[in-house]
Amino acid sequence: MSFDRLAERANATTFVIFGASGDLAQRKLVPALFSLRSKGRLPTDFRVLGFATRPWSAEEFRRNLEEGLKRYHGQTSLPESWVEFSRHLHYLPGNFADPNDFSRLAQELRALEGGPANRVFYFAAPPRYYPDIVRGLGEHQLLSESSGWRRIVIEKPFGRDLASAHDLNRALYEVAGEDQVYRIDHYLGKETVQNVLVFRFANSIFEPIWNRNYVDHVQITVAEQLGVEHRAKYYDGVGVVRDMFQNHLLQLLTLVAMEPPSSFTADALRNEKVKVLRAVRPIAPRETKVNSVRGQYLGYREEPGVDPNSETATFGALRLFVDNWRWQGVPFYLRSGKELREKATEVLIQFKCPPHVMFPMAADAEITPNLLSLCLQPDEGIHLRFEVKVPDNQAEMRSMDMEFHYRDAFGGMAIPEAYERLLLDVMQGDASLFVRGDQIELAWGIVDPIQAGWEGEQAPALSMYERGSWGPAAADTFMAHDGRAWIMGCGGHSPSGPVRVR
Ligand code: BG6
């Protein structure tokens, strides 16, 4: 069904943002809601109520959001439609731990709505306040669905480890059902991430070779050019495994490795993802030395707010195995880091080499294996690399790419921000692109022992790397040990030279 037809079915809705004076509301949430409004995809009777500790008036709240639109979304002057939209933006200062403030919130909601209305409660406050907010909502019956649906959206990080994620899930289940809880992983809102499923399951030619018989290994790279920026307070001590692997990289892994669900429903999809996470072979803390690399960019310890002796990893690489019929023995190499040479997210499937080479080739020549690269950002598309014959030459071969780029294929159509899709899905009650409680706990169960290994006595050395590089040399050695190399297949290049063949 089209988004527009879905929007017709929605009715009066209030979007409450806890932590509304922060960065996320300004950069992402309200701009996404404004864009949805401009596309006619929000109900007519719609409002935002910001709730945060800063003692702002509604006017100050709106001004802050306007600055955000200008600073982050290149709006030099605000369009007419913003004036209309901003009338629906309200603000209530309050303390997340104060029951009186939750009574005021309940009163304010009734006054603004003037009748039955659906409500989204968006947790964009610092995560240490999540338990207070859950309690406040529960104690004031704000999640009872007698006059409209009530949905909670929770930003990451969802816990700091398995135990804290489990506690948060338990607290949520005391006041709400799983069907009311939407745990965000913004990677799932990215169009190209969703396209992984379309690519795999709407085409019949790839599925038969998508397994251990044909796939040599899989690489998942999420490389960032930015450093820790102004987020040291959150990031230092958290590090790349909790910040990126527990959520985004493992989500990508599940999409690549899962079995085809029988239908495109939230539970069918999430059941298959859960099966993948259950099949991931655990890495015990003492095994992290051989199965992972941890790195830190030079200059990280001098960043404002970072402990000068910090051991926090800003780069990580892992070798994981998925112990099931389809993937037994196929390594999945995952890596992510900050201050790397390029911003690039891609999934690369390296297929096995032909079993027999009949062409006359020089003794030291090797056939390059086929590569399929799913380019998730920034140059969204797909590359398939295969061998061709060099003309006017007896048997020389060269690797060529067959390429698809979103930017060319859809007439320059802008790819919407992940949050637009996710917020709309929340309002439509579609949880397919959100993380279920059991999934999040399984993901923590995979990364907790790795993090423990990294913090323990048998940790792999913390390898330093230059800003603007592809990470520590140890990450290349790690791959070379397996007879492989990291490859960027999306318009990029291999950081370690040409593709190596085993
Ligand atoms: C966030 C992490 O979840 O994802 C950040 O907390 C990271 O550290 C960001 O920079 C990357 O997201 P994107 O969409 O820019 O790839």
XYZ file of C-alpha atoms and ligand atoms in Angstrom:
518
model
C 0.000 0.000 0.000
C 1.353 3.500 -0.760
C 2.401 5.766 2.103
C -0.328 8.232 1.153
C -3.135 5.684 1.408
C -1.771 4.553 4.738
C -1.765 8.154 5.969
C -5.487 8.480 5.235
C -6.211 5.802 7.795
C -4.331 7.527 10.588
C -6.094 10.042 12.793
C -5.414 12.519 15.609
C -1.916 11.937 16.870
C 0.384 13.551 19.417
C 4.099 13.032 19.205
C 5.700 13.504 22.628
C 9.490 13.886 22.569
C 11.325 13.304 25.850
C 14.606 15.210 25.609
C 13.159 17.568 22.998
C 15.737 20.306 23.604
C 18.552 17.994 22.471
C 20.405 17.357 19.291
C 18.299 14.500 17.944
C 15.015 16.416 17.942
C 16.671 19.373 16.270
C 18.708 17.471 13.675
C 16.540 14.514 12.845
C 13.137 14.076 14.438
C 11.381 17.364 13.801
C 12.907 17.803 10.302
C 11.657 14.286 9.455
C 8.176 15.097 10.775
C 8.164 18.376 8.841
C 9.129 16.546 5.657
C 6.366 13.997 6.237
C 3.926 16.856 6.757
C 5.066 18.490 3.508
C 4.427 15.211 1.680
C 0.931 15.049 3.191
C 1.757 11.913 5.152
C 0.812 13.071 8.637
C -2.717 13.180 9.996
C -4.301 16.649 9.809
C -4.832 16.626 13.548
C -1.199 16.291 14.575
C 0.986 17.948 17.176
C 4.408 17.635 18.764
C 4.850 18.146 22.480
C 8.455 18.583 23.532
C 9.264 17.622 27.118
C 12.721 18.354 28.515
C 14.497 19.895 31.477
C 15.470 23.210 29.836
C 13.078 25.907 31.028
C 12.083 26.962 27.514
C 8.878 28.476 26.235
C 7.199 27.012 23.145
C 8.612 29.971 21.221
C 12.190 29.139 22.271
C 11.611 25.502 21.340
C 10.453 26.513 17.852
C 13.378 28.882 17.400
C 15.816 26.113 18.283
C 14.192 23.825 15.711
C 14.313 26.569 13.085
C 18.042 26.989 13.679
C 18.413 23.240 13.182
C 16.614 23.348 9.843
C 18.941 26.100 8.686
C 22.140 24.596 10.068
C 21.671 20.937 9.167
C 19.209 20.957 6.295
C 20.461 23.881 4.272
C 17.227 25.884 4.537
C 18.283 29.515 4.121
C 14.797 30.859 4.653
C 11.968 28.887 6.139
C 9.149 27.967 3.773
C 5.529 29.106 4.295
C 4.605 25.552 5.222
C 6.936 25.749 8.238
C 4.905 28.616 9.685
C 1.797 26.445 9.528
C 3.648 23.368 10.873
C 5.287 25.267 13.725
C 1.847 26.119 15.162
C 1.631 22.448 16.057
C 4.875 22.479 18.077
C 4.448 22.764 21.857
C 6.820 22.531 24.780
C 6.597 21.615 28.450
C 9.624 21.937 30.741
C 9.852 19.117 33.240
C 11.966 16.675 35.146
C 11.951 13.019 34.042
C 12.144 11.761 37.625
C 9.441 13.981 39.107
C 5.967 12.387 39.349
C 4.372 15.853 39.521
C 5.834 16.692 36.169
C 4.262 13.573 34.689
C 0.877 14.727 36.092
C 1.459 18.055 34.355
C 2.338 16.194 31.182
C -0.904 14.191 31.361
C -2.917 17.406 31.894
C -1.154 19.207 29.069
C -1.852 16.298 26.709
C -5.556 16.309 27.561
C -5.723 20.084 27.087
C -3.959 20.030 23.725
C -5.864 17.053 22.346
C -9.322 17.955 23.556
C -10.534 14.386 22.911
C -9.295 10.923 22.004
C -5.921 10.854 20.260
C -3.121 8.436 19.539
C 0.217 9.080 21.197
C 3.833 8.358 20.359
C 6.242 8.698 23.285
C 9.713 9.163 21.861
C 12.692 8.590 24.170
C 15.352 11.011 22.903
C 16.647 11.869 26.385
C 19.971 10.572 27.752
C 19.519 6.800 28.321
C 20.120 7.055 32.078
C 16.648 8.638 32.280
C 14.870 5.820 30.415
C 13.867 3.903 33.563
C 12.416 7.114 35.085
C 10.439 7.872 31.948
C 9.084 4.322 31.770
C 8.034 4.563 35.419
C 6.435 7.991 34.926
C 4.418 6.780 31.943
C 3.284 3.679 33.792
C 2.343 5.416 37.034
C 0.218 7.994 35.231
C -1.569 5.432 33.051
C -0.223 7.197 30.011
C 0.142 3.894 28.179
C -3.437 2.732 28.590
C -5.013 2.405 25.136
C -8.607 3.255 26.068
C -8.692 6.428 23.942
C -6.233 5.746 21.140
C -3.091 3.706 20.663
C 0.058 4.406 22.729
C 3.524 3.610 21.360
C 6.971 4.016 22.863
C 9.965 4.649 20.625
C 13.362 4.099 22.218
C 16.590 5.448 20.822
C 19.823 3.561 21.146
C 21.787 2.761 23.198
C 19.305 0.238 24.564
C 21.315 -0.727 27.626
C 25.059 -0.916 28.015
C 25.258 -4.683 28.179
C 22.982 -7.711 28.329
C 22.059 -7.211 31.995
C 21.040 -3.560 31.622
C 19.166 -4.246 28.355
C 17.326 -7.070 30.095
C 16.401 -4.771 33.011
C 15.118 -2.126 30.628
C 13.035 -4.704 28.741
C 11.612 -5.949 32.039
C 10.702 -2.412 33.129
C 9.005 -1.809 29.763
C 7.019 -5.039 29.902
C 5.644 -4.014 33.316
C 3.876 -1.055 31.721
C 3.500 -1.916 28.021
C 3.206 -4.833 25.633
C 5.980 -5.674 23.160
C 3.626 -4.515 20.386
C 3.750 -1.004 21.914
C 7.560 -0.802 21.949
C 9.614 0.348 18.939
C 13.376 0.078 19.495
C 15.179 2.214 16.945
C 18.177 1.233 14.900
C 18.296 4.012 12.333
C 20.244 1.786 9.912
C 17.063 -0.204 9.352
C 15.368 2.967 8.100
C 17.938 3.488 5.369
C 16.444 2.710 1.961
C 19.509 0.797 0.827
C 19.511 -1.362 3.938
C 15.907 -2.296 3.190
C 17.015 -2.979 -0.364
C 19.211 -5.828 0.882
C 16.015 -7.819 1.422
C 14.516 -6.793 -1.906
C 17.739 -7.698 -3.674
C 17.888 -11.090 -2.017
C 14.245 -12.098 -2.074
C 12.715 -10.345 -5.101
C 15.311 -11.803 -7.473
C 15.638 -15.474 -8.097
C 19.153 -15.593 -9.530
C 21.125 -14.836 -6.373
C 19.372 -16.979 -3.812
C 20.650 -20.352 -5.151
C 24.258 -19.217 -4.762
C 23.776 -17.384 -1.466
C 25.366 -20.052 0.699
C 28.505 -21.915 1.728
C 28.740 -23.738 -1.605
C 29.429 -20.553 -3.546
C 30.319 -17.819 -1.056
C 33.925 -17.645 0.080
C 33.336 -14.998 2.729
C 31.346 -11.853 3.543
C 32.702 -8.446 4.578
C 30.615 -5.780 6.269
C 32.292 -2.379 6.539
C 30.903 0.691 8.243
C 33.624 3.290 7.879
C 33.230 6.811 9.191
C 35.279 9.881 8.410
C 34.162 11.760 11.491
C 35.833 11.349 14.834
C 34.190 11.427 18.219
C 33.234 15.123 17.702
C 31.390 16.577 20.693
C 30.208 13.176 21.921
C 33.164 12.160 24.099
C 31.004 12.146 27.209
C 28.884 9.382 25.712
C 31.497 7.627 23.556
C 34.552 7.349 25.795
C 34.262 4.116 27.745
C 31.533 2.899 25.375
C 33.593 2.398 22.224
C 32.969 0.960 18.809
C 31.647 -2.477 19.790
C 28.775 -1.114 21.839
C 28.235 1.930 19.631
C 28.263 0.248 16.204
C 28.592 -3.565 16.297
C 25.900 -4.412 18.831
C 23.317 -2.677 16.688
C 24.095 -1.555 13.134
C 26.649 -4.179 12.093
C 24.788 -7.109 13.607
C 21.573 -5.881 11.998
C 23.311 -5.845 8.624
C 24.650 -9.328 9.299
C 21.159 -10.650 10.003
C 19.806 -9.180 6.757
C 22.575 -10.806 4.732
C 22.437 -14.169 6.488
C 18.744 -14.716 7.273
C 16.465 -17.255 5.625
C 13.593 -15.910 3.507
C 10.616 -15.249 5.779
C 7.289 -16.537 4.489
C 5.733 -13.065 4.638
C 6.851 -9.469 4.998
C 5.422 -8.990 8.457
C 7.212 -7.692 11.510
C 7.201 -10.970 13.370
C 8.060 -13.186 10.409
C 11.070 -10.973 9.624
C 12.192 -10.657 13.181
C 11.865 -14.386 13.835
C 14.326 -15.061 11.018
C 16.743 -12.439 12.307
C 16.594 -13.955 15.760
C 17.510 -17.357 14.290
C 20.660 -15.845 12.751
C 21.716 -14.236 16.017
C 21.162 -17.511 17.840
C 23.397 -19.247 15.282
C 26.304 -16.810 15.632
C 29.178 -18.751 17.188
C 30.073 -17.040 20.472
C 33.560 -15.604 20.863
C 34.736 -16.160 24.413
C 36.745 -13.330 26.056
C 39.978 -15.368 25.826
C 39.412 -15.915 22.092
C 39.196 -12.235 21.194
C 42.921 -12.065 20.513
C 42.582 -14.324 17.491
C 39.119 -13.293 16.366
C 39.262 -9.527 16.590
C 41.325 -6.391 16.208
C 40.852 -3.261 18.236
C 42.245 0.120 17.368
C 42.234 3.758 18.365
C 42.932 6.736 16.147
C 45.956 8.845 16.954
C 44.833 12.021 18.676
C 41.700 10.451 20.195
C 43.097 10.870 23.711
C 43.523 14.597 23.104
C 39.911 15.078 22.009
C 37.938 17.329 24.407
C 36.299 15.268 27.128
C 38.291 12.092 26.456
C 40.314 10.519 29.274
C 44.004 11.103 28.365
C 44.706 7.427 29.181
C 41.614 6.122 27.457
C 41.721 2.534 26.190
C 38.431 2.988 24.317
C 38.481 1.417 20.864
C 37.413 3.646 17.991
C 38.028 0.844 15.463
C 37.103 -2.807 15.579
C 37.277 -5.803 13.273
C 35.731 -9.202 13.996
C 35.573 -12.622 12.416
C 32.222 -14.257 13.074
C 30.770 -17.575 11.975
C 27.095 -18.414 11.611
C 26.696 -22.024 12.596
C 23.861 -23.264 10.435
C 23.293 -25.328 7.305
C 23.608 -22.340 4.934
C 26.683 -20.643 6.345
C 28.807 -23.272 8.075
C 32.491 -22.402 7.605
C 31.915 -19.046 5.840
C 33.632 -16.224 7.724
C 31.810 -12.939 8.166
C 34.339 -10.153 8.639
C 32.888 -7.056 10.258
C 34.756 -3.798 10.694
C 33.917 -0.279 11.717
C 35.879 2.734 12.790
C 35.981 6.469 13.180
C 38.402 8.878 11.454
C 38.858 6.518 8.513
C 39.676 7.547 4.982
C 36.127 7.569 3.633
C 32.595 7.433 4.877
C 31.366 4.199 3.381
C 28.986 1.457 4.406
C 29.015 -1.656 2.313
C 28.396 -5.364 2.303
C 30.718 -7.356 0.102
C 30.140 -10.962 -0.884
C 33.209 -12.675 -2.296
C 32.327 -15.775 -4.261
C 34.563 -18.799 -4.623
C 36.980 -19.058 -7.528
C 36.081 -21.330 -10.439
C 37.057 -24.888 -9.528
C 39.067 -25.403 -12.700
C 40.744 -22.872 -14.995
C 40.802 -24.013 -18.601
C 42.330 -20.835 -20.030
C 46.021 -20.641 -20.722
C 47.391 -18.347 -18.048
C 50.800 -17.305 -16.862
C 52.063 -19.560 -14.117
C 51.706 -16.884 -11.442
C 48.342 -15.495 -12.686
C 45.170 -16.062 -10.718
C 41.536 -15.624 -11.573
C 39.933 -12.850 -9.557
C 36.846 -14.100 -7.748
C 33.452 -12.541 -8.437
C 32.468 -9.839 -6.006
C 29.054 -8.491 -5.225
C 29.024 -5.185 -3.372
C 25.895 -3.775 -1.829
C 26.700 -0.087 -1.436
C 24.619 1.237 1.398
C 26.081 4.743 1.651
C 27.097 7.238 0.436
C 27.035 6.115 -3.230
C 23.965 3.945 -2.924
C 23.849 1.109 -5.403
C 25.151 -2.334 -6.345
C 28.327 -3.485 -8.096
C 28.912 -6.929 -9.525
C 32.467 -7.666 -10.563
C 33.213 -10.350 -13.130
C 35.979 -11.346 -15.507
C 36.058 -10.353 -19.161
C 38.445 -11.108 -21.965
C 40.780 -8.325 -22.995
C 40.252 -7.861 -26.757
C 42.927 -8.632 -29.280
C 44.784 -10.715 -26.821
C 44.921 -14.447 -26.526
C 43.808 -15.062 -22.985
C 44.267 -12.006 -20.838
C 41.365 -11.349 -18.497
C 40.356 -8.283 -16.594
C 37.809 -7.621 -13.835
C 34.929 -5.337 -14.773
C 32.053 -3.934 -12.767
C 28.393 -3.994 -13.672
C 26.992 -1.076 -11.696
C 23.636 0.195 -10.537
C 23.387 3.598 -8.841
C 20.254 4.909 -7.191
C 21.185 8.470 -8.095
C 21.048 7.673 -11.843
C 18.253 5.156 -11.831
C 15.503 7.167 -10.186
C 15.827 10.493 -11.969
C 17.782 12.187 -9.210
C 15.024 11.435 -6.676
C 16.302 12.257 -3.185
C 16.654 9.267 -0.900
C 14.667 10.165 2.220
C 16.264 10.294 5.643
C 15.983 7.047 7.596
C 13.946 8.764 10.298
C 11.141 9.689 7.905
C 10.384 6.082 7.148
C 10.815 4.973 10.734
C 8.539 7.626 12.239
C 5.865 6.922 9.675
C 6.075 3.200 10.399
C 5.599 3.859 14.119
C 2.450 5.828 13.378
C 1.215 3.067 11.057
C 1.964 0.400 13.666
C 4.485 -1.447 11.512
C 7.356 -2.731 13.638
C 9.231 -4.558 10.837
C 12.105 -2.084 10.878
C 12.424 -2.026 14.660
C 14.324 -4.300 16.966
C 12.366 -6.744 19.094
C 13.247 -7.260 22.755
C 14.681 -10.766 22.305
C 16.775 -9.621 19.340
C 18.408 -6.834 21.283
C 19.286 -9.159 24.140
C 20.759 -11.745 21.761
C 22.904 -9.043 20.153
C 24.224 -7.983 23.554
C 24.868 -11.642 24.314
C 27.190 -11.756 21.288
C 29.111 -8.552 21.995
C 29.349 -8.702 25.809
C 32.041 -11.445 25.861
C 33.971 -9.597 23.142
C 33.871 -6.382 25.122
C 34.867 -8.319 28.247
C 37.786 -9.840 26.337
C 38.868 -6.394 25.185
C 38.792 -5.099 28.727
C 40.471 -8.143 30.256
C 44.030 -9.322 30.649
C 44.106 -11.283 27.409
C 42.861 -8.387 25.290
C 44.234 -7.942 21.791
C 46.672 -5.030 21.706
C 45.110 -1.623 21.158
C 46.559 -0.770 17.729
C 46.919 2.896 16.937
C 46.074 4.184 13.472
C 46.513 7.427 11.597
C 43.509 9.638 10.996
C 42.457 9.297 7.373
C 43.815 5.758 7.048
C 41.833 2.526 6.718
C 42.482 1.616 10.347
C 45.382 -0.157 12.022
C 47.806 -2.329 10.067
C 46.782 -5.115 12.450
C 43.410 -5.258 10.661
C 45.166 -6.053 7.363
C 47.369 -8.655 9.044
C 44.234 -10.190 10.550
C 42.786 -10.706 7.066
C 46.111 -11.725 5.534
C 46.306 -14.463 8.145
C 43.191 -15.962 6.522
C 44.651 -15.408 3.029
C 42.246 -12.544 2.388
C 42.197 -8.751 2.203
C 39.710 -6.030 2.959
C 37.997 -4.857 -0.192
C 35.942 -1.777 -0.929
C 33.910 -2.759 -3.956
C 31.730 0.338 -4.284
C 33.515 2.755 -6.510
C 36.312 2.594 -3.980
C 39.398 0.510 -3.967
C 41.034 -2.145 -1.905
C 42.973 -0.505 0.917
C 45.486 -3.305 0.702
C 46.072 -3.326 -3.024
C 44.373 -5.525 -5.584
C 42.014 -8.283 -4.620
C 43.914 -11.222 -3.239
C 42.944 -14.714 -4.171
C 43.444 -17.569 -1.793
C 25.246 6.125 15.556
C 26.510 6.087 16.365
O 24.366 5.126 15.974
O 25.554 5.912 14.182
C 27.496 7.129 15.862
O 26.198 6.360 17.716
C 27.728 6.961 14.384
O 28.725 7.041 16.568
C 26.398 6.901 13.630
O 28.481 8.076 13.939
C 26.612 6.551 12.175
O 25.406 6.681 11.485
P 25.362 7.034 9.947
O 23.912 7.056 9.602
O 26.027 8.368 9.779
O 26.131 5.948 9.254
